[in-house]
Short mmCIF file of C-alpha atoms and ligand atoms in Angstrom, two decimals:
data_model
loop_
_atom_site.label_atom_id
_atom_site.label_comp_id
_atom_site.label_asym_id
_atom_site.label_seq_id
_atom_site.Cartn_x
_atom_site.Cartn_y
_atom_site.Cartn_z
CA MET F 1 67.57 145.28 172.42
CA ASN F 2 70.44 147.97 170.40
CA LEU F 3 70.16 151.54 169.25
CA HIS F 4 71.37 153.66 166.40
CA GLU F 5 73.94 156.48 166.86
CA TYR F 6 71.62 158.64 166.71
CA GLN F 7 69.63 157.73 169.55
CA SER F 8 72.10 156.78 171.58
CA LYS F 9 73.77 160.64 171.36
CA GLU F 10 70.25 161.31 172.02
CA ILE F 11 70.16 159.99 175.31
CA LEU F 12 73.88 160.86 176.31
CA SER F 13 73.02 164.54 175.69
CA LYS F 14 69.85 163.91 178.26
CA TYR F 15 72.68 162.81 180.64
CA GLY F 16 74.57 166.14 180.19
CA VAL F 17 77.50 164.71 177.80
CA ALA F 18 78.31 167.11 175.28
CA ILE F 19 77.73 164.97 171.82
CA GLN F 20 79.28 165.58 168.05
CA ARG F 21 75.40 167.41 167.22
CA GLY F 22 73.25 165.78 164.56
CA ILE F 23 69.52 165.41 162.66
CA VAL F 24 69.02 161.85 161.10
CA ALA F 25 67.22 161.88 157.32
CA ASN F 26 65.51 159.45 155.90
CA ASN F 27 66.25 161.62 152.01
CA VAL F 28 68.78 164.06 150.50
CA ASP F 29 65.58 167.29 150.63
CA GLU F 30 65.76 165.88 154.67
CA ALA F 31 69.49 165.63 154.27
CA VAL F 32 70.06 169.12 153.04
CA ALA F 33 67.44 170.62 155.19
CA ALA F 34 69.60 169.08 158.64
CA ALA F 35 72.54 170.70 157.19
CA GLU F 36 71.28 173.94 157.05
CA LYS F 37 69.55 173.98 160.39
CA LEU F 38 72.75 172.49 162.40
CA THR F 39 74.91 175.76 160.35
CA ALA F 40 72.28 177.89 161.93
CA ASP F 41 71.74 176.42 165.26
CA THR F 42 76.08 175.49 165.72
CA GLY F 43 77.93 177.45 163.20
CA ALA F 44 79.00 174.58 161.65
CA GLN F 45 81.38 175.47 158.63
CA ALA F 46 80.78 171.78 157.43
CA TRP F 47 79.04 168.08 158.12
CA VAL F 48 79.82 164.27 158.25
CA VAL F 49 76.94 161.95 156.71
CA LYS F 50 76.77 158.85 158.56
CA ALA F 51 75.25 155.89 157.64
CA GLN F 52 72.49 154.37 160.06
CA ILE F 53 73.02 150.55 161.00
CA HIS F 54 73.48 148.50 163.78
CA ALA F 55 77.74 147.97 163.15
CA GLY F 56 80.76 149.53 163.78
CA GLY F 57 83.32 150.12 161.43
CA ARG F 58 81.13 152.15 158.77
CA GLY F 59 84.23 154.25 158.05
CA LYS F 60 85.78 151.56 156.69
CA GLY F 61 83.29 150.53 155.11
CA GLY F 62 81.92 153.50 153.47
CA GLY F 63 79.59 154.54 155.58
CA VAL F 64 81.00 158.15 157.10
CA LYS F 65 81.83 161.19 154.39
CA PHE F 66 83.03 164.72 155.11
CA SER F 67 80.93 166.80 153.77
CA PRO F 68 82.82 170.85 153.31
CA ASN F 69 80.33 172.01 151.26
CA MET F 70 76.49 172.12 150.24
CA ASP F 71 76.81 169.65 146.77
CA LYS F 72 79.35 167.35 148.74
CA LEU F 73 77.16 166.99 151.50
CA LYS F 74 73.80 165.82 148.94
CA GLU F 75 76.62 163.92 146.79
CA ASN F 76 77.24 161.45 150.30
CA ALA F 77 73.57 161.44 151.30
CA ASN F 78 72.82 160.46 147.62
CA ASN F 79 74.87 157.64 147.54
CA ILE F 80 75.15 156.40 151.16
CA LEU F 81 71.49 156.07 151.48
CA GLY F 82 69.68 153.44 150.29
CA MET F 83 73.40 151.61 150.35
CA GLN F 84 74.12 148.51 150.68
CA LEU F 85 76.87 148.79 153.36
CA VAL F 86 79.63 146.27 154.23
CA THR F 87 82.00 146.79 157.17
CA PRO F 88 84.04 144.64 158.97
CA GLN F 89 81.14 144.32 161.55
CA THR F 90 78.28 143.14 159.05
CA SER F 91 78.08 139.99 156.97
CA ALA F 92 78.99 140.00 153.48
CA GLU F 93 75.95 140.74 151.60
CA GLY F 94 75.93 144.00 154.36
CA LYS F 95 73.22 145.91 155.42
CA LYS F 96 71.15 148.20 154.04
CA VAL F 97 71.02 151.98 155.22
CA HIS F 98 67.64 153.54 155.61
CA SER F 99 69.29 156.69 157.41
CA VAL F 100 72.00 158.71 157.82
CA LEU F 101 72.52 161.69 160.65
CA ILE F 102 73.96 164.38 159.61
CA ALA F 103 76.39 165.91 161.76
CA GLU F 104 78.73 168.50 162.58
CA ASP F 105 82.11 168.50 161.47
CA VAL F 106 84.43 168.37 164.99
CA TYR F 107 87.83 167.80 163.73
CA TYR F 108 88.10 171.55 162.61
CA PRO F 109 91.57 173.91 163.22
CA GLY F 110 91.93 175.64 165.82
CA GLU F 111 94.42 176.38 169.05
CA SER F 112 95.63 173.11 169.90
CA GLU F 113 94.87 169.07 168.43
CA THR F 114 92.32 167.54 168.34
CA LYS F 115 92.87 163.54 169.90
CA GLU F 116 90.67 160.37 169.72
CA PHE F 117 89.85 157.97 172.42
CA TYR F 118 88.72 155.10 173.32
CA VAL F 119 86.26 154.73 176.73
CA SER F 120 83.46 151.89 176.88
CA VAL F 121 80.88 151.06 180.06
CA LEU F 122 80.43 147.88 180.39
CA LEU F 123 78.73 145.25 182.99
CA ASP F 124 81.51 142.88 184.06
CA ARG F 125 79.37 139.72 184.71
CA ALA F 126 82.22 137.91 186.43
CA GLN F 127 82.90 140.11 188.93
CA GLY F 128 79.58 141.38 189.26
CA LYS F 129 80.07 144.86 188.89
CA ASN F 130 80.15 147.79 186.16
CA MET F 131 83.75 148.24 183.94
CA ILE F 132 85.39 151.46 182.39
CA VAL F 133 87.62 150.48 179.62
CA TYR F 134 89.38 153.09 177.97
CA SER F 135 92.60 154.05 175.81
CA THR F 136 94.30 156.50 174.60
CA GLU F 137 94.16 154.99 170.76
CA GLY F 138 90.17 155.94 169.90
CA GLY F 139 89.19 155.94 166.41
CA MET F 140 90.59 152.92 164.94
CA ASP F 141 89.67 149.91 166.00
CA ILE F 142 89.67 148.67 168.79
CA GLU F 143 90.11 144.89 168.16
CA HIS F 144 92.92 145.97 166.84
CA VAL F 145 94.60 147.26 169.43
CA ALA F 146 93.84 145.06 172.02
CA GLU F 147 95.75 141.96 170.01
CA VAL F 148 98.78 143.98 169.22
CA THR F 149 98.84 146.64 172.06
CA PRO F 150 96.81 145.29 174.61
CA HIS F 151 98.93 147.30 177.80
CA LEU F 152 97.86 150.43 176.13
CA ILE F 153 94.05 149.67 177.07
CA HIS F 154 93.40 150.18 180.48
CA ASN F 155 89.95 149.07 182.48
CA GLU F 156 88.38 150.90 185.98
CA VAL F 157 86.16 148.72 187.96
CA VAL F 158 83.19 150.69 189.44
CA ASP F 159 81.17 149.10 192.53
CA PRO F 160 77.39 149.41 190.85
CA ALA F 161 77.04 149.80 195.15
CA VAL F 162 79.05 152.93 195.47
CA GLY F 163 79.05 154.21 192.03
CA LEU F 164 81.86 156.25 190.09
CA GLN F 165 84.15 158.19 192.88
CA GLY F 166 85.50 160.86 190.87
CA PHE F 167 89.09 160.09 192.43
CA GLN F 168 88.33 157.31 189.44
CA ALA F 169 87.26 160.14 186.63
CA ARG F 170 90.51 161.90 187.46
CA LYS F 171 92.74 158.96 187.75
CA ILE F 172 90.73 157.70 183.85
CA ALA F 173 91.71 161.40 183.24
CA PHE F 174 95.27 161.16 184.44
CA ASN F 175 95.85 157.98 182.35
CA LEU F 176 94.33 160.07 178.86
CA GLY F 177 96.83 162.40 179.45
CA LEU F 178 95.03 164.95 179.90
CA GLU F 179 95.18 168.68 181.19
CA GLY F 180 93.82 171.96 182.19
CA THR F 181 90.65 172.59 180.42
CA ALA F 182 90.13 169.21 178.80
CA PHE F 183 91.48 167.39 181.98
CA LYS F 184 88.08 168.62 183.28
CA GLU F 185 85.77 168.85 181.12
CA PHE F 186 86.73 164.77 180.49
CA VAL F 187 85.98 163.74 184.53
CA LYS F 188 82.36 165.44 183.90
CA PHE F 189 82.44 163.34 180.70
CA ILE F 190 82.64 160.37 182.28
CA THR F 191 81.07 160.72 185.37
CA SER F 192 77.42 161.76 182.86
CA LEU F 193 78.76 159.25 180.61
CA TYR F 194 78.66 156.24 184.30
CA ASN F 195 75.15 158.18 185.24
CA ALA F 196 73.84 157.44 181.45
CA TYR F 197 74.61 153.81 181.25
CA VAL F 198 73.14 153.35 185.16
CA GLY F 199 70.30 155.38 184.21
CA ILE F 200 68.89 153.17 181.36
CA ASP F 201 69.88 149.83 182.13
CA ALA F 202 72.97 150.19 179.15
CA SER F 203 75.03 146.87 178.78
CA LEU F 204 77.30 148.56 176.72
CA PHE F 205 77.64 152.11 176.06
CA GLU F 206 80.44 151.90 173.85
CA ILE F 207 82.29 155.67 172.48
CA ASN F 208 84.53 155.46 169.95
CA PRO F 209 86.53 158.55 169.54
CA VAL F 210 85.59 160.14 172.72
CA LEU F 211 87.23 163.61 171.34
CA LYS F 212 88.95 165.86 172.35
CA THR F 213 88.25 169.06 170.10
CA SER F 214 91.10 171.69 169.14
CA ASP F 215 89.04 174.25 171.61
CA ASN F 216 89.56 171.39 174.56
CA LYS F 217 86.02 170.27 174.68
CA ILE F 218 85.41 166.58 175.37
CA ILE F 219 82.66 165.27 173.13
CA ALA F 220 81.13 161.47 171.91
CA VAL F 221 81.57 161.65 168.30
CA ASP F 222 79.94 158.19 168.02
CA ALA F 223 77.83 156.02 170.00
CA LYS F 224 76.75 152.66 170.43
CA VAL F 225 74.09 151.23 173.19
CA SER F 226 73.10 147.69 174.05
CA LEU F 227 70.19 147.82 176.47
CA ASP F 228 69.55 144.83 178.76
CA ASP F 229 66.31 143.97 177.31
CA ASN F 230 65.44 142.10 180.61
CA ALA F 231 65.42 145.55 181.87
CA LEU F 232 63.59 146.49 179.37
CA PHE F 233 60.10 146.89 180.92
CA ARG F 234 60.90 150.21 182.77
CA HIS F 235 61.99 152.37 180.13
CA LYS F 236 58.67 151.71 177.48
CA ASP F 237 60.08 155.00 175.89
CA LEU F 238 63.38 153.08 175.14
CA ALA F 239 60.98 150.12 174.08
CA GLU F 240 59.77 152.44 171.53
CA LEU F 241 63.25 153.01 169.53
CA ARG F 242 63.48 149.59 168.80
CA ASP F 243 64.41 149.47 165.02
CA LYS F 244 63.35 146.15 163.55
CA ARG F 245 64.83 146.30 159.71
CA GLU F 246 67.88 145.75 161.98
CA GLU F 247 67.72 142.61 162.97
CA ASP F 248 67.42 139.01 161.85
CA PRO F 249 63.55 139.00 160.76
CA THR F 250 63.47 134.80 162.36
CA ASP F 251 65.03 136.04 165.86
CA VAL F 252 61.22 139.53 165.32
CA GLU F 253 59.37 136.88 164.55
CA ALA F 254 60.16 134.35 167.35
CA GLY F 255 60.36 137.36 169.82
CA ASP F 256 57.22 138.03 168.45
CA ALA F 257 55.08 135.32 169.58
CA GLY F 258 57.13 134.55 172.95
CA LEU F 259 59.23 132.01 171.41
CA ASN F 260 63.36 131.60 173.19
CA PHE F 261 64.60 130.89 169.81
CA VAL F 262 68.75 131.14 169.14
CA LYS F 263 69.68 129.68 165.85
CA LEU F 264 72.73 127.20 165.34
CA ASP F 265 73.97 125.65 162.54
CA GLY F 266 73.17 121.64 163.79
CA ASN F 267 71.17 118.89 161.74
CA VAL F 268 68.74 118.60 164.31
CA ALA F 269 66.30 120.87 165.47
CA CYS F 270 64.28 120.98 168.95
CA MET F 271 61.14 122.55 170.74
CA VAL F 272 61.60 122.45 174.25
CA ASN F 273 59.54 124.30 177.28
CA GLY F 274 61.74 125.50 179.68
CA ALA F 275 65.63 126.62 179.30
CA GLY F 276 67.14 124.00 181.56
CA LEU F 277 65.02 121.18 179.26
CA ALA F 278 66.41 122.63 176.22
CA MET F 279 69.89 123.21 176.93
CA ALA F 280 69.96 118.93 177.98
CA THR F 281 67.83 118.40 174.89
CA MET F 282 70.47 119.45 172.88
CA ASP F 283 73.24 117.85 175.04
CA ILE F 284 71.17 114.82 173.62
CA ILE F 285 71.38 115.35 170.85
CA LYS F 286 74.98 115.51 170.49
CA LEU F 287 75.46 112.58 172.21
CA SER F 288 73.18 110.70 169.47
CA GLY F 289 75.80 111.69 166.94
CA GLY F 290 74.06 114.63 165.73
CA ASN F 291 74.20 118.88 166.09
CA PRO F 292 71.58 121.05 167.32
CA ALA F 293 70.24 123.26 164.76
CA ASN F 294 69.13 125.15 167.08
CA PHE F 295 67.72 126.42 171.10
CA LEU F 296 63.97 126.80 171.76
CA ASP F 297 62.44 127.09 174.87
CA VAL F 298 58.78 127.77 173.82
CA GLY F 299 58.06 128.14 177.35
CA GLY F 300 55.28 127.10 179.42
CA THR F 301 51.68 127.01 176.89
CA ALA F 302 52.89 125.02 174.28
CA ASP F 303 49.94 125.26 172.58
CA ALA F 304 49.19 124.51 168.70
CA GLN F 305 49.60 127.82 167.68
CA ARG F 306 53.26 128.28 169.06
CA VAL F 307 54.35 124.99 168.05
CA GLU F 308 53.02 126.15 164.58
CA THR F 309 55.01 128.88 164.83
CA ALA F 310 57.87 127.06 165.83
CA PHE F 311 57.89 124.23 163.47
CA ASN F 312 57.80 126.82 160.57
CA ILE F 313 60.95 128.90 162.51
CA ILE F 314 62.67 125.57 162.49
CA LEU F 315 61.29 124.24 158.69
CA LYS F 316 63.20 127.69 157.63
CA ASP F 317 66.49 126.26 157.50
CA PRO F 318 67.91 123.98 154.83
CA ASN F 319 70.35 122.04 157.60
CA VAL F 320 67.11 120.72 159.52
CA LYS F 321 66.98 116.50 158.90
CA ALA F 322 65.09 115.83 162.27
CA ILE F 323 62.95 117.79 165.08
CA LEU F 324 63.04 116.71 168.90
CA ILE F 325 60.53 118.04 170.58
CA ASN F 326 60.81 117.27 174.19
CA ILE F 327 58.18 118.48 175.99
CA PHE F 328 58.15 117.98 180.24
CA GLY F 329 53.63 118.02 180.97
CA GLY F 330 53.07 119.22 184.10
CA ILE F 331 50.78 121.94 185.09
CA VAL F 332 50.38 121.88 180.84
CA ARG F 333 49.10 118.14 180.56
CA CYS F 334 51.01 116.40 177.04
CA ASP F 335 47.66 115.56 175.47
CA ARG F 336 47.05 118.71 175.05
CA VAL F 337 50.73 119.11 174.03
CA ALA F 338 50.44 116.21 172.05
CA GLN F 339 46.96 117.50 170.33
CA GLY F 340 48.66 120.74 169.62
CA VAL F 341 51.69 119.10 167.55
CA ILE F 342 49.04 117.27 166.05
CA ASP F 343 46.95 120.17 165.99
CA ALA F 344 50.43 122.53 163.87
CA TYR F 345 51.18 118.95 161.82
CA ASN F 346 48.04 118.81 159.79
CA SER F 347 47.49 123.21 159.38
CA ILE F 348 51.27 123.30 158.34
CA GLY F 349 50.84 120.06 155.76
CA ASN F 350 53.70 118.82 154.89
CA ILE F 351 56.54 118.31 157.29
CA PRO F 352 59.34 117.18 155.56
CA VAL F 353 61.60 115.28 158.56
CA PRO F 354 61.01 113.21 160.30
CA LEU F 355 59.54 114.28 164.19
CA ILE F 356 60.54 113.17 166.94
CA VAL F 357 58.17 113.56 170.11
CA ARG F 358 59.41 112.73 173.93
CA LEU F 359 56.66 113.68 176.17
CA GLN F 360 56.82 112.94 180.23
CA GLY F 361 54.82 113.98 182.92
CA THR F 362 50.75 114.27 183.54
CA ASN F 363 49.32 112.02 180.72
CA ALA F 364 52.48 111.18 179.05
CA GLU F 365 50.92 107.55 178.22
CA ILE F 366 47.68 109.17 176.54
CA ALA F 367 49.58 111.48 174.55
CA LYS F 368 52.16 109.18 173.94
CA LYS F 369 48.94 106.62 171.81
CA MET F 370 47.36 109.85 170.52
CA ILE F 371 50.57 110.20 168.70
CA ASP F 372 51.08 106.85 167.56
CA ASP F 373 47.11 106.32 167.03
CA SER F 374 47.69 109.94 164.51
CA GLY F 375 48.53 108.40 160.93
CA LEU F 376 51.79 111.34 160.88
CA ASN F 377 55.31 111.23 160.22
CA VAL F 378 56.37 111.10 163.96
CA HIS F 379 58.02 108.72 166.15
CA SER F 380 57.02 109.16 169.42
CA ALA F 381 59.14 107.99 172.82
CA ILE F 382 59.11 108.69 176.62
CA THR F 383 62.40 108.29 178.10
CA LEU F 384 65.55 110.23 177.10
CA GLU F 385 67.06 107.32 176.33
CA GLU F 386 64.05 106.68 173.55
CA ALA F 387 64.35 109.52 172.14
CA ALA F 388 67.48 109.72 171.48
CA ASN F 389 67.48 106.39 169.95
CA LYS F 390 65.12 107.73 167.59
CA VAL F 391 67.38 110.42 166.56
CA LYS F 392 69.98 107.85 165.99
CA GLU F 393 67.64 106.35 164.27
CA VAL F 394 66.54 108.87 161.82
CA LEU F 395 69.79 110.34 161.25
CA GLY F 396 71.17 106.73 160.32
CA ALA F 397 73.48 106.96 162.73
P1 LIG W 1 82.04 153.81 163.17
O1 LIG W 1 83.53 153.72 161.69
O2 LIG W 1 81.50 153.19 162.70
O3 LIG W 1 83.23 153.90 164.34
O4 LIG W 1 81.64 155.50 163.64
P2 LIG W 1 82.54 156.63 164.05
O5 LIG W 1 81.54 158.00 164.15
O6 LIG W 1 83.15 156.29 165.00
O7 LIG W 1 82.80 157.66 162.31
C1 LIG W 1 84.25 156.91 162.12
C2 LIG W 1 85.80 157.71 161.51
O8 LIG W 1 84.65 159.47 160.88
C3 LIG W 1 85.95 159.00 162.80
O9 LIG W 1 86.96 157.81 163.64
C4 LIG W 1 86.60 160.71 162.57
O10 LIG W 1 87.42 159.94 162.13
C5 LIG W 1 85.55 160.34 161.37
N1 LIG W 1 84.97 161.04 161.79
C6 LIG W 1 83.84 161.69 162.50
N2 LIG W 1 83.15 162.81 163.04
C7 LIG W 1 84.09 163.96 162.45
C8 LIG W 1 83.66 165.10 161.89
O11 LIG W 1 83.42 165.91 162.24
N3 LIG W 1 84.94 165.54 161.04
C9 LIG W 1 85.63 164.78 160.21
N4 LIG W 1 86.97 165.12 159.82
N5 LIG W 1 85.94 163.13 160.28
C10 LIG W 1 85.01 162.45 161.40
MN1 LIG W 2 83.04 154.46 165.98
#
């Protein structure tokens, strides 16, 4: 699950990380009120209007606008709210902007220069450790930096059992070329950021840019968080921050129905109980000359309701030429699953592509007979080989 910039910054603030302060607004009136309140609270002389969508590169797409006065702020908020924002990280049609963050301008002139850094904390699955990735080349597109000047990106591996050590925080501040007040501020910044990352069970906490202001404060100007979905059960408050409007509607529907669904771009859909069997089924599809259109684990209870939701999700994809249902009946008996398939089929009415159903396990023979006798456009199979051959047959391969 991903969070918006304004939500990520609220978390940072709770953990004592200094941030560019801001107030979220859903319309122009709220934007004006937010700007006035910010100025009253922080003395901000100017503001930035920042589109809140789940994608980076908003600045490049025209979703981040500097606003030196109230007229400009109104104009920018009016233009950005409701726009279809296209960035290097969105699809070609972009994402609709439902809200903006009105933030204090932190690039004000002062005694020293401002400087932008890149800092992220993430899970390094290969090492089973956390990692801090950082660079002096912040603000711009970090992928570009990684490609053209990879030596400017540094890693610091953190053992989760001992946490971020003081010497590591100081090493990072030193490598970023900081000194004096800014050095000390950065050590505080990175320590609190690491605590935030661990505290909310994030898999990524990325700050780009981290800004050294002209008066040597270190603050988060942007913030991007990916939470570990498997840990959300112990963060009810964070789970509530989910913005379903930002997610693919099919993914939301599948998630709500308890289906583990990943869309792929092949021509044979599959519906399977168990993740391992789902992977094996995708292999079978490949071996039969097809390509998997999805990964779908319907879980332990493949009842008519779930099967029907799964059918509806699968059938949205115009590339699907056949559907392979592969269920191993253990505690769920095959005859119950067969009944679920038949009921779902009848309830949907007409499934326009051939259906191959392979049921193995408890009461498999009874289930096969039920499918064969149902009179529906369903091919039954018991062995994997039979199922694969049926897929080949219906694809005409
Ligand atoms: P992103 O484009 O989605 O990564 O959005 P960011 O929050 O990183 O903002 C993009 C860029 O806007 C930053 O790299 C800054 O250059 C600029 N920006 C952000 N906040 C301010 C601000 O307070 N004042 C000014 N002048 N520019 C800002
Ligand atoms: Mn950014």
